[in-house]
Coordinates of C-alpha atoms in Angstrom, one line a residue:
X1 CA 64.5 162.0 37.7
X2 CA 68.6 161.1 37.1
X3 CA 67.5 159.2 33.9
X4 CA 70.7 160.5 32.2
X5 CA 72.7 159.1 34.9
X6 CA 74.4 156.3 35.3
X7 CA 73.7 155.8 38.4
X8 CA 72.9 158.5 41.4
X9 CA 74.3 157.6 45.4
X10 CA 73.3 159.5 48.3
X11 CA 76.1 160.3 51.0
X12 CA 74.6 162.3 54.4
X13 CA 77.9 163.6 56.1
X14 CA 77.9 165.4 59.5
X15 CA 80.5 166.5 62.8
X16 CA 80.6 164.2 65.4
X17 CA 81.5 165.0 69.1
X18 CA 82.9 163.2 72.0
X19 CA 80.5 164.5 74.1
X20 CA 76.8 164.1 73.5
X21 CA 75.0 167.9 72.2
X22 CA 73.3 168.2 75.1
X23 CA 76.9 168.4 76.9
X24 CA 78.2 170.5 73.7
X25 CA 75.4 172.9 73.7
X26 CA 75.3 173.7 77.6
X27 CA 79.5 174.5 77.3
X28 CA 77.9 177.0 74.1
X29 CA 75.6 177.6 77.8
X30 CA 78.0 178.2 79.8
X31 CA 80.4 180.3 77.9
X32 CA 83.1 177.6 77.5
X33 CA 84.3 178.8 73.7
X34 CA 86.2 176.8 72.0
X35 CA 85.8 173.3 73.9
X36 CA 88.4 170.2 73.7
X37 CA 89.3 168.3 71.6
X38 CA 89.1 164.4 71.6
X39 CA 91.7 163.1 73.3
X40 CA 91.2 166.5 76.3
X41 CA 93.1 169.7 75.0
X42 CA 91.8 172.2 75.6
X43 CA 91.6 174.5 72.3
X44 CA 91.4 177.8 71.8
X45 CA 89.1 179.9 69.9
X46 CA 89.1 180.0 66.6
X47 CA 88.3 182.2 63.2
X48 CA 87.1 181.5 59.7
X49 CA 89.7 183.6 56.7
X50 CA 86.8 186.4 57.7
X51 CA 87.7 186.5 61.4
X52 CA 84.4 185.5 61.8
X53 CA 84.3 182.7 64.7
X54 CA 84.9 179.1 64.3
X55 CA 83.5 177.7 68.2
X56 CA 83.8 173.8 67.9
X57 CA 86.0 171.6 66.9
X58 CA 85.9 169.0 64.7
X59 CA 86.1 166.1 66.4
X60 CA 85.2 162.8 63.5
X61 CA 83.5 163.4 60.5
X62 CA 81.2 161.1 59.5
X63 CA 79.4 159.9 55.8
X64 CA 76.9 158.3 56.0
X65 CA 78.7 156.8 59.7
X66 CA 80.9 156.1 58.8
X67 CA 84.8 157.6 59.2
X68 CA 88.1 157.8 60.8
X69 CA 89.5 160.6 63.6
X70 CA 92.8 162.7 61.4
X71 CA 95.5 163.7 63.5
X72 CA 97.8 167.4 63.4
X73 CA 101.0 164.9 63.4
X74 CA 98.7 161.6 60.6
X75 CA 96.1 163.5 57.4
X76 CA 96.8 160.5 55.4
X77 CA 96.0 157.8 57.3
X78 CA 94.1 158.3 61.0
X79 CA 94.4 157.0 64.1
X80 CA 92.7 154.1 63.6
X81 CA 93.6 153.1 59.1
X82 CA 91.7 149.6 59.6
X83 CA 88.2 151.5 59.5
X84 CA 86.3 151.0 56.6
X85 CA 85.5 154.2 55.1
X86 CA 82.4 154.9 53.4
X87 CA 83.2 154.3 49.3
X88 CA 81.6 154.8 45.9
X89 CA 81.5 152.2 43.2
X90 CA 81.7 153.8 39.4
X91 CA 82.1 153.1 36.2
X92 CA 84.5 154.4 33.9
X93 CA 83.5 156.7 31.6
X94 CA 80.1 156.2 33.8
X95 CA 78.4 159.7 34.7
X96 CA 77.0 159.8 38.2
X97 CA 74.7 162.1 40.6
X98 CA 76.0 162.7 44.4
X99 CA 73.4 164.1 46.9
X100 CA 75.5 165.0 49.8
X101 CA 73.4 166.3 52.5
X102 CA 74.9 167.9 55.2
X103 CA 73.2 166.9 58.7
X104 CA 75.5 168.5 60.9
X105 CA 75.5 170.3 65.0
X106 CA 77.8 173.3 63.6
X107 CA 80.5 172.3 60.5
X108 CA 80.0 173.7 57.3
X109 CA 82.3 171.3 54.6
X110 CA 84.4 171.8 51.5
X111 CA 82.7 168.5 50.0
X112 CA 85.4 167.2 47.1
X113 CA 86.5 164.6 44.5
X114 CA 90.4 164.0 44.3
X115 CA 91.8 164.1 40.4
X116 CA 87.8 165.0 39.3
X117 CA 86.0 167.7 37.7
X118 CA 82.7 167.9 39.5
X119 CA 79.3 170.1 38.8
X120 CA 77.1 171.8 41.0
X121 CA 73.2 170.3 39.6
X122 CA 71.1 171.0 42.3
X123 CA 70.4 172.9 45.6
X124 CA 68.0 171.6 48.5
X125 CA 66.7 169.7 46.2
X126 CA 65.9 172.4 43.3
X127 CA 67.7 172.3 39.4
X128 CA 70.2 174.8 38.1
X129 CA 72.0 175.1 35.7
X130 CA 75.4 173.1 35.3
X131 CA 78.6 174.8 37.4
X132 CA 81.5 174.1 37.0
X133 CA 84.2 174.0 40.0
X134 CA 86.8 171.9 42.8
X135 CA 84.5 172.3 45.2
X136 CA 80.5 173.4 47.1
X137 CA 80.3 174.2 50.5
X138 CA 77.2 173.3 52.5
X139 CA 76.3 174.1 55.6
X140 CA 74.1 172.5 58.5
X141 CA 71.0 171.4 56.8
X142 CA 71.6 172.5 53.0
X143 CA 72.2 169.6 49.9
X144 CA 74.0 170.0 47.0
X145 CA 73.8 167.3 43.7
X146 CA 76.9 166.5 42.4
X147 CA 77.8 165.5 38.7
X148 CA 80.7 163.3 38.2
X149 CA 82.2 161.6 35.1
X150 CA 85.2 158.8 35.6
X151 CA 87.3 160.0 33.6
X152 CA 91.0 158.9 35.2
X153 CA 92.8 155.2 35.0
X154 CA 90.2 152.7 37.3
X155 CA 91.8 152.9 40.6
X156 CA 90.9 153.2 44.1
X157 CA 90.3 158.5 44.7
X158 CA 89.2 160.3 48.2
X159 CA 86.2 162.0 48.5
X160 CA 87.5 164.4 50.5
X161 CA 85.4 166.5 53.5
X162 CA 87.0 169.2 54.4
X163 CA 86.6 172.1 57.2
X164 CA 87.3 176.0 56.2
X165 CA 90.4 176.9 57.4
X166 CA 91.3 178.5 60.7
X167 CA 93.1 180.3 62.7
X168 CA 93.6 181.6 66.9
X169 CA 93.5 184.9 67.2
X170 CA 98.1 185.3 67.1
X171 CA 98.4 182.6 65.2
X172 CA 98.5 181.4 60.8
X173 CA 95.6 179.7 59.2
X174 CA 95.9 175.9 60.3
X175 CA 95.0 173.1 58.0
X176 CA 91.6 171.8 58.0
X177 CA 90.3 169.1 59.7
X178 CA 89.7 166.5 57.3
X179 CA 87.0 163.4 57.2
X180 CA 86.9 161.0 53.9
X181 CA 85.0 158.6 51.7
X182 CA 86.0 156.5 48.6
X183 CA 85.4 156.6 45.1
X184 CA 85.8 153.3 44.1
X185 CA 86.4 152.2 39.6
X186 CA 84.9 149.1 39.4
X187 CA 87.3 146.3 38.6
X188 CA 89.4 147.9 42.0
X189 CA 89.4 146.3 44.9
X190 CA 87.9 148.6 47.8
X191 CA 90.3 148.1 50.2
X192 CA 93.3 148.9 48.4
X193 CA 94.8 152.1 50.0
X194 CA 92.9 155.0 47.4
X195 CA 96.2 157.0 45.2
X196 CA 96.4 161.3 46.6
X197 CA 96.1 163.5 44.4
X198 CA 95.7 166.5 46.4
X199 CA 94.0 169.6 43.8
X200 CA 97.6 172.5 44.3
X201 CA 95.8 176.1 43.7
X202 CA 97.7 178.2 42.0
X203 CA 97.8 182.3 40.6
X204 CA 98.0 180.8 37.5
X205 CA 95.5 177.7 38.2
X206 CA 92.6 179.4 40.6
X207 CA 91.1 176.7 42.5
X208 CA 86.9 177.3 42.5
X209 CA 84.8 176.5 45.5
X210 CA 81.1 177.5 44.7
X211 CA 78.5 178.8 48.3
X212 CA 82.0 179.4 50.9
X213 CA 80.3 180.8 53.3
X214 CA 82.1 184.2 52.8
X215 CA 82.5 186.5 49.8
X216 CA 86.1 186.6 49.4
X217 CA 89.3 183.8 50.2
X218 CA 92.6 184.7 51.4
X219 CA 94.9 186.9 48.4
X220 CA 97.8 184.1 49.0
X221 CA 95.1 180.9 49.4
X222 CA 94.9 181.4 45.4
X223 CA 91.0 180.3 45.5
X224 CA 88.4 181.8 43.4
X225 CA 84.5 181.9 45.2
X226 CA 81.3 181.8 43.5
X227 CA 78.5 182.7 45.1
X228 CA 75.1 181.0 45.3
X229 CA 73.5 183.6 44.1
X230 CA 75.8 182.8 40.3
X231 CA 74.1 179.7 40.0
X232 CA 70.5 180.2 37.7
X233 CA 68.2 178.2 38.6
X234 CA 66.5 175.9 35.4
X235 CA 63.3 175.9 33.4
X236 CA 61.5 173.4 34.6
X237 CA 62.6 174.6 38.2
X238 CA 61.2 177.6 37.5
X239 CA 57.7 176.9 36.4
X240 CA 57.2 174.4 39.0
X241 CA 58.1 178.2 41.7
X242 CA 57.8 181.1 40.0
X243 CA 59.3 183.9 40.9
X244 CA 57.1 185.8 43.1
X245 CA 56.3 189.6 41.7
X246 CA 53.9 192.0 43.2
X247 CA 52.4 194.4 41.5
X248 CA 51.4 196.3 44.5
X249 CA 52.9 197.5 46.9
X250 CA 49.8 196.9 49.8
X251 CA 50.3 192.8 48.2
X252 CA 54.2 192.6 49.9
X253 CA 55.4 191.8 53.4
X254 CA 59.3 192.8 54.0
X255 CA 60.4 191.4 57.1
X256 CA 64.7 192.8 58.2
X257 CA 65.3 189.5 61.2
X258 CA 69.1 190.1 62.4
X259 CA 70.2 186.3 63.8
X260 CA 72.9 187.7 65.5
X261 CA 74.5 186.6 69.2
X262 CA 73.3 190.2 71.4
X263 CA 75.8 190.4 74.3
X264 CA 76.2 186.0 74.1
X265 CA 73.7 184.7 73.5
X266 CA 71.3 183.9 70.3
X267 CA 69.2 185.2 69.0
X268 CA 66.0 186.9 66.1
X269 CA 65.5 190.4 67.0
X270 CA 66.9 191.0 70.3
X271 CA 64.1 188.3 70.6
X272 CA 65.8 184.4 72.0
X273 CA 63.0 181.8 71.2
X274 CA 61.2 180.3 74.1
X275 CA 59.4 177.1 72.1
X276 CA 55.0 177.4 73.0
X277 CA 53.8 174.6 75.5
X278 CA 51.6 173.1 73.3
X279 CA 51.4 172.7 69.8
X280 CA 50.0 176.2 68.1
X281 CA 47.5 174.8 65.4
X282 CA 44.7 173.2 66.7
X283 CA 45.8 173.8 70.2
X284 CA 45.6 177.2 70.8
X285 CA 45.1 179.1 73.7
X286 CA 45.8 181.5 75.9
X287 CA 49.3 180.5 77.7
X288 CA 51.1 178.2 75.2
X289 CA 52.5 181.8 73.8
X290 CA 55.3 183.7 75.9
X291 CA 54.1 187.2 74.4
X292 CA 57.4 189.7 73.1
X293 CA 54.7 192.6 74.2
X294 CA 55.0 194.0 76.9
X295 CA 54.8 194.7 80.5
X296 CA 56.9 191.0 78.9
X297 CA 59.4 192.3 77.0
X298 CA 60.4 196.3 78.2
X299 CA 64.1 196.0 76.6
X300 CA 65.6 195.6 73.3
X301 CA 66.2 191.8 74.6
X302 CA 63.4 189.6 76.3
X303 CA 63.1 185.5 75.9
X304 CA 59.4 184.9 74.2
X305 CA 58.3 183.0 71.7
X306 CA 58.9 185.0 69.3
X307 CA 56.3 185.4 66.0
X308 CA 55.9 187.0 63.3
X309 CA 51.9 187.4 60.4
X310 CA 51.3 187.0 57.9
X311 CA 48.3 187.1 55.6
X312 CA 47.3 184.3 53.1
X313 CA 48.0 185.2 49.6
X314 CA 51.3 188.1 50.5
X315 CA 54.5 188.5 48.7
X316 CA 56.6 187.9 51.6
X317 CA 60.3 189.8 51.5
X318 CA 62.5 188.6 54.2
X319 CA 66.7 190.5 54.0
X320 CA 68.2 187.7 56.9
X321 CA 71.3 189.7 58.0
X322 CA 73.8 189.6 61.1
X323 CA 75.9 192.3 62.9
X324 CA 77.3 192.1 66.4
X325 CA 79.5 189.5 67.3
X326 CA 81.6 188.0 63.5
X327 CA 79.8 184.7 63.2
X328 CA 77.9 183.8 60.0
X329 CA 74.5 181.5 60.5
X330 CA 72.8 178.6 57.8
X331 CA 68.6 180.3 58.1
X332 CA 66.7 177.0 57.4
X333 CA 62.8 177.7 56.9
X334 CA 60.3 175.1 57.1
X335 CA 56.7 175.2 55.4
X336 CA 58.0 176.5 52.1
X337 CA 61.1 177.1 49.6
X338 CA 62.7 180.3 49.1
X339 CA 64.3 182.4 46.0
X340 CA 67.6 184.2 47.1
X341 CA 67.4 187.3 45.2
X342 CA 70.4 188.8 46.2
X343 CA 73.2 188.8 49.4
X344 CA 75.2 191.4 49.9
X345 CA 78.9 190.5 51.5
X346 CA 81.0 192.8 53.9
X347 CA 84.3 195.1 53.4
X348 CA 86.6 192.3 53.0
X349 CA 90.7 193.6 53.4
X350 CA 91.7 192.2 49.6
X351 CA 94.9 190.9 50.9
X352 CA 93.8 189.6 53.6
X353 CA 90.5 188.3 53.0
X354 CA 89.0 189.5 56.8
X355 CA 85.8 191.1 57.2
X356 CA 86.5 195.1 57.6
X357 CA 82.9 196.6 57.9
X358 CA 79.6 195.3 57.8
X359 CA 77.9 196.2 54.1
X360 CA 76.2 200.0 53.7
X361 CA 72.7 198.7 52.5
X362 CA 71.3 198.3 55.6
X363 CA 71.1 201.1 58.4
X364 CA 70.3 200.0 62.2
X365 CA 67.8 201.7 63.8
X366 CA 69.2 201.1 67.6
X367 CA 72.7 200.0 68.9
X368 CA 72.0 196.5 69.4
X369 CA 70.6 196.1 65.7
X370 CA 67.0 194.7 66.5
X371 CA 65.5 197.0 64.4
X372 CA 66.4 197.8 60.2
X373 CA 65.8 199.6 57.2
X374 CA 67.3 200.0 54.1
X375 CA 70.2 202.6 53.5
X376 CA 68.6 203.7 51.0
X377 CA 65.1 205.3 50.9
X378 CA 64.4 204.1 47.3
X379 CA 65.6 200.7 48.0
X380 CA 62.0 200.3 49.7
X381 CA 60.5 198.0 47.7
X382 CA 61.6 198.3 44.8
X383 CA 65.0 199.2 43.3
X384 CA 67.3 196.8 45.3
X385 CA 69.3 195.0 41.9
X386 CA 67.2 192.2 42.5
X387 CA 66.8 188.9 40.3
X388 CA 64.2 188.3 39.0
X389 CA 64.5 185.7 36.4
X390 CA 66.7 183.1 37.0
X391 CA 66.9 182.8 40.7
X392 CA 68.6 179.8 43.2
X393 CA 65.8 178.3 44.9
X394 CA 66.5 177.0 48.3
X395 CA 65.8 176.0 51.6
X396 CA 68.5 176.8 53.9
X397 CA 71.3 179.8 52.4
X398 CA 73.9 181.2 55.0
X399 CA 74.1 184.4 56.6
X400 CA 77.4 185.7 56.3
X401 CA 78.9 187.9 58.7
X402 CA 78.2 191.8 57.9
X403 CA 76.4 190.6 54.8
X404 CA 72.5 190.0 54.1
X405 CA 70.6 187.6 52.3
X406 CA 67.2 189.1 50.4
X407 CA 64.9 185.7 49.9
X408 CA 61.1 185.6 49.0
X409 CA 58.2 183.6 49.1
X410 CA 54.3 184.0 48.7
X411 CA 51.9 182.2 51.9
X412 CA 50.6 179.5 50.6
X413 CA 51.0 177.9 53.0
X414 CA 49.2 178.6 56.3
X415 CA 49.9 177.1 58.7
X416 CA 53.1 177.7 61.6
X417 CA 56.0 177.6 60.6
X418 CA 60.1 177.1 62.5
X419 CA 62.4 179.2 61.0
X420 CA 65.8 178.9 62.5
X421 CA 70.1 179.1 61.8
X422 CA 70.8 175.7 61.3
X423 CA 73.8 175.2 63.5
X424 CA 72.0 172.8 67.1
X425 CA 73.6 175.5 70.0
X426 CA 72.2 178.8 68.0
X427 CA 68.7 177.2 68.0
X428 CA 68.5 175.6 71.3
X429 CA 70.2 178.8 72.8
X430 CA 67.2 180.2 71.5
X431 CA 67.6 181.9 67.5
X432 CA 65.1 180.9 66.3
X433 CA 61.3 182.1 65.6
X434 CA 57.4 181.1 63.9
X435 CA 55.6 182.5 61.4
X436 CA 52.4 182.6 61.1
X437 CA 51.1 181.9 58.1
X438 CA 47.6 183.0 57.7
X439 CA 44.5 183.1 60.8
X440 CA 43.5 179.8 62.8
X441 CA 40.4 180.0 60.3
X442 CA 42.4 179.4 57.0
X443 CA 44.3 175.8 59.4
X444 CA 43.7 173.1 58.5
X445 CA 41.8 171.7 61.9
X446 CA 44.1 168.1 62.5
X447 CA 41.5 165.2 62.4
X448 CA 38.9 164.6 65.3
X449 CA 41.4 161.4 66.3
X450 CA 44.7 163.0 66.3
X451 CA 46.3 162.2 69.4
X452 CA 47.0 165.6 71.3
X453 CA 49.4 167.1 74.4
X454 CA 48.3 169.8 76.1
X455 CA 49.9 173.1 77.8
X456 CA 51.8 172.1 80.4
X457 CA 51.7 176.0 81.7
X458 CA 48.9 176.9 84.0
X459 CA 47.6 179.4 86.7
X460 CA 48.6 180.2 90.3
X461 CA 44.6 179.7 90.9
X462 CA 45.1 175.8 88.9
X463 CA 47.8 175.3 90.8
X464 CA 45.9 176.5 94.6
X465 CA 43.0 174.8 93.6
X466 CA 44.7 171.3 92.7
X467 CA 47.2 171.9 96.7
X468 CA 43.6 171.9 97.5
X469 CA 42.2 168.8 96.6
X470 CA 45.3 167.1 97.5
X471 CA 46.1 168.1 101.3
X472 CA 42.7 166.8 101.8
X473 CA 43.2 163.2 99.9
X474 CA 46.3 163.1 101.5
X475 CA 44.4 164.3 105.9
X476 CA 41.7 161.3 104.8
X477 CA 44.8 158.7 103.5
X478 CA 46.4 160.1 107.7
X479 CA 44.3 159.7 109.6
X480 CA 43.4 156.0 107.9
X481 CA 47.8 155.6 109.0
X482 CA 46.8 156.6 112.0
X483 CA 44.7 154.1 113.0
X484 CA 46.3 151.0 111.9
X485 CA 50.6 152.4 112.7
X486 CA 50.1 154.5 115.6
X487 CA 52.5 152.7 117.6
X488 CA 55.1 153.1 114.8
X489 CA 55.1 156.3 113.0
X490 CA 57.3 158.1 114.1
X491 CA 57.2 161.6 111.8
X492 CA 55.1 163.0 108.8
X493 CA 56.8 163.4 104.5
X494 CA 54.7 164.6 101.9
X495 CA 57.2 162.4 99.2
X496 CA 57.0 164.3 95.7
X497 CA 57.7 161.4 94.3
X498 CA 56.9 159.4 90.3
X499 CA 58.7 156.4 91.2
X500 CA 56.2 154.1 93.8
X501 CA 57.3 151.2 92.7
X502 CA 60.6 152.3 93.4
X503 CA 59.7 152.9 96.5
X504 CA 57.2 150.3 98.1
X505 CA 60.1 147.8 96.8
X506 CA 62.8 149.0 99.1
X507 CA 60.8 150.6 102.2
X508 CA 58.3 148.8 103.8
X509 CA 55.0 151.1 103.2
X510 CA 51.7 149.9 104.5
X511 CA 49.6 147.7 102.2
X512 CA 53.2 146.6 99.8
X513 CA 54.6 143.3 99.6
X514 CA 58.4 144.0 100.5
X515 CA 60.5 140.7 99.9
X516 CA 63.8 142.0 101.4
X517 CA 64.4 140.7 104.6
X518 CA 66.9 138.6 104.0
X519 CA 69.1 141.3 102.2
X520 CA 71.8 143.2 103.8
X521 CA 72.2 145.1 107.1
X522 CA 72.3 147.8 105.7
X523 CA 69.6 147.9 103.6
X524 CA 67.1 146.2 106.9
X525 CA 69.2 149.5 109.0
X526 CA 66.8 152.1 105.6
X527 CA 64.4 149.3 106.1
X528 CA 63.8 149.9 110.0
X529 CA 64.5 154.3 109.2
X530 CA 61.5 154.1 106.7
X531 CA 58.9 151.6 109.0
X532 CA 58.4 154.4 110.9
X533 CA 58.1 156.9 108.8
X534 CA 54.4 157.5 107.1
X535 CA 54.8 158.2 103.6
X536 CA 51.7 159.7 101.3
X537 CA 52.6 160.3 98.2
X538 CA 51.6 163.5 96.1
X539 CA 53.2 165.1 92.9
X540 CA 54.0 168.4 92.5
X541 CA 55.8 167.8 88.2
X542 CA 56.8 171.5 87.6
X543 CA 59.1 172.3 83.9
X544 CA 62.4 175.0 83.6
X545 CA 60.8 178.0 86.3
X546 CA 57.6 177.4 86.5
X547 CA 59.0 174.3 88.8
X548 CA 60.1 177.4 91.3
X549 CA 56.2 179.3 91.1
X550 CA 55.6 176.1 92.0
X551 CA 57.1 175.5 95.0
X552 CA 56.1 179.3 96.2
X553 CA 52.3 179.2 95.5
X554 CA 52.6 176.0 98.4
X555 CA 54.2 177.1 100.0
X556 CA 56.8 174.7 101.0
X557 CA 57.8 173.8 105.0
X558 CA 58.6 171.5 106.9
X559 CA 58.4 168.3 106.3
X560 CA 57.4 168.4 102.7
X561 CA 59.7 165.9 100.8
X562 CA 60.7 167.3 97.3
X563 CA 61.1 165.8 94.1
X564 CA 62.9 167.8 92.0
X565 CA 62.8 167.3 87.8
X566 CA 64.8 168.2 86.2
X567 CA 67.2 168.6 88.7
X568 CA 69.9 169.8 86.8
X569 CA 67.7 172.5 85.7
X570 CA 67.2 174.5 89.4
X571 CA 69.5 176.9 91.5
X572 CA 69.3 175.2 95.0
X573 CA 70.3 178.1 96.9
X574 CA 66.6 179.9 95.3
X575 CA 65.2 178.6 97.8
X576 CA 67.5 176.4 100.3
X577 CA 66.5 178.6 103.2
X578 CA 62.1 177.7 102.6
X579 CA 62.8 174.1 102.7
X580 CA 65.4 174.1 105.7
X581 CA 63.1 171.7 108.2
X582 CA 62.5 169.4 105.8
X583 CA 63.7 166.0 107.7
X584 CA 63.9 163.2 103.9
X585 CA 64.7 164.9 100.7
X586 CA 64.2 162.8 97.4
X587 CA 65.7 163.8 94.1
X588 CA 64.9 162.1 90.6
X589 CA 67.0 163.8 87.5
X590 CA 69.1 163.9 85.5
X591 CA 73.1 165.2 86.6
X592 CA 72.6 166.2 89.8
X593 CA 74.9 168.2 91.7
X594 CA 74.3 166.8 95.8
X595 CA 77.5 169.3 96.9
X596 CA 75.6 171.3 96.1
X597 CA 72.6 170.2 96.9
X598 CA 73.9 168.7 100.3
X599 CA 75.4 172.0 101.4
X600 CA 72.5 173.7 100.9
X601 CA 69.7 171.7 102.5
X602 CA 71.6 170.5 106.0
X603 CA 69.0 169.0 107.6
X604 CA 67.4 166.7 105.8
X605 CA 68.2 162.6 107.3
X606 CA 67.7 160.6 104.8
X607 CA 68.4 160.7 101.3
X608 CA 66.9 159.5 98.2
X609 CA 68.5 159.3 95.3
X610 CA 66.2 158.1 91.7
X611 CA 68.2 158.4 89.0
X612 CA 68.3 158.0 84.9
X613 CA 71.9 158.1 83.7
X614 CA 74.5 155.0 83.8
X615 CA 75.9 153.8 87.9
X616 CA 79.0 156.1 86.9
X617 CA 77.6 159.4 87.4
X618 CA 76.2 158.3 91.0
X619 CA 79.1 159.0 92.9
X620 CA 78.0 160.7 96.2
X621 CA 80.9 163.0 97.9
X622 CA 81.0 161.7 101.4
X623 CA 81.6 164.3 103.1
X624 CA 78.4 166.5 102.8
X625 CA 76.3 163.1 103.5
X626 CA 78.6 162.4 106.6
X627 CA 75.9 162.2 109.3
X628 CA 73.3 160.3 107.0
X629 CA 71.4 157.5 105.1
X630 CA 71.3 157.3 101.2
X631 CA 70.1 154.7 98.6
X632 CA 70.8 155.3 95.5
X633 CA 68.7 153.6 93.0
X634 CA 69.7 153.0 89.5
X635 CA 66.6 153.6 87.0
X636 CA 69.4 151.5 83.4
X637 CA 71.1 149.3 86.5
X638 CA 68.5 148.5 89.6
X639 CA 69.8 149.6 93.2
X640 CA 73.4 150.9 93.5
X641 CA 75.1 150.4 97.1
X642 CA 74.0 152.2 99.7
X643 CA 76.3 154.7 101.9
X644 CA 74.8 155.0 105.1
X645 CA 77.0 156.9 108.4

């Protein structure tokens, strides 16, 4: 494949945040735009030159897992200059191919090699005719292949991976945040500090940037943008993946998909995606999918399993567009690569580069633009000005705000395929859908020995049946325990619990082997409390909103001891009145808001917390449990010291 090159390199670039992806997504879901910088400084909401939003600041960028944090006061050396950068060694006058992939969470990156001219030779693994440029932009999910000839004097040179320049609402455009690697000429000490030879863009000698996420740069930046559609697929690429052509409009299915933030919520055509509860292929059942049709969805905005049916053999034309709050979206396709036939950009201010109005080629059919069509009726199925000769072939494409992208595939790969925005926080919040390609009869059945996970969603009738059986089991156990421990039993608790071994170890449950007699006085006090408590094991497992349905269906009453999993997804105020008579409460989960729980539930005398987070996150407000006994079990560190009144 790379026979005309002296060598090839692979580089994975990504943004890295101080907080976890889950915490970052949670902050996004709470509308905490801007978040904080690495040092804790609160950051304002930023805007790119076309005025689309850039929510998350870059803390650190990584190349193959290596990187430094560059600050606004030190953009040359980084905060810890002794940390080694990823290094690629080349021979002078050799020609090399670099495949660079953006696997990041939120940031598009502009890639350039200081003092070297580069050529884009492939996008997402599909060859294009060589396109000379100074830099190329790759959004999350995109891959670019770059050709470089090492023509400079032997030395070390920086490879710059920069964010897109941004500004605050009231401020000027700021310096891009930086990530670096090193181009090392053979024979030069790879640890020598690279020479810095930044490219100066001028009116006489402008910089050329391929695949920028907007269509026009500010005039004073002296940057010329080469859009993706200027790249031309090679003959070999088109031989492997011919452009889909149809002879009759009955062979064409066309879909307009608006990737937008509907009242701040990521959605496609107003639908926030809800994942099915089991695999669709081979395990499809009536409970796996939340339908997007009435009676469940009766408004323009809905959370459901958004699914589009594609007929086998048809040419499928998608019009990806984004209207609403200003944001660009890298759209990724599973199961197919597509031909990018056209990109329409919004209207731009000729001086500032600001996007001033959406492209007029698309007509919205309602206020939220959850349905749309071509503004020109003659454009339906023809006369679109599409490149049907040599369009680039990709699996991820950036959709500019106010613009649109026309792509095509042939529906020849039966199955269920995910289509989604590749910004992590947009995908997790619902900017996805499933393409059902063909009927189940067209799809390959999984092997009979293939492991399966059945749907966890069930019916109220099934829950009631299971609850009745559980009652019968508990009654039988109750009679047996009464005979052997009648004198010591003071009250009955139903324990909804999955950590039985932890209970057996720290509470003297009948039938267990408790060897903790020599432990501290505090533990003996808790054990004494447990000895007077008949503990019966049961299990009710819920998930997200289904747990509330489960709790209501079994009619919580006095004596029930709850297991909430995952605890942080529950609104305790919703059912606090239902469980006010609980005598003992057990919480198993993550991110427990104990202050809220203990405020709502005033009666529990004994609280046991089983947690999978490090010990430091188990802080329990002492004033909230002044009249209670508590013991903490930590799955990672074992027993955490008890708090008792």
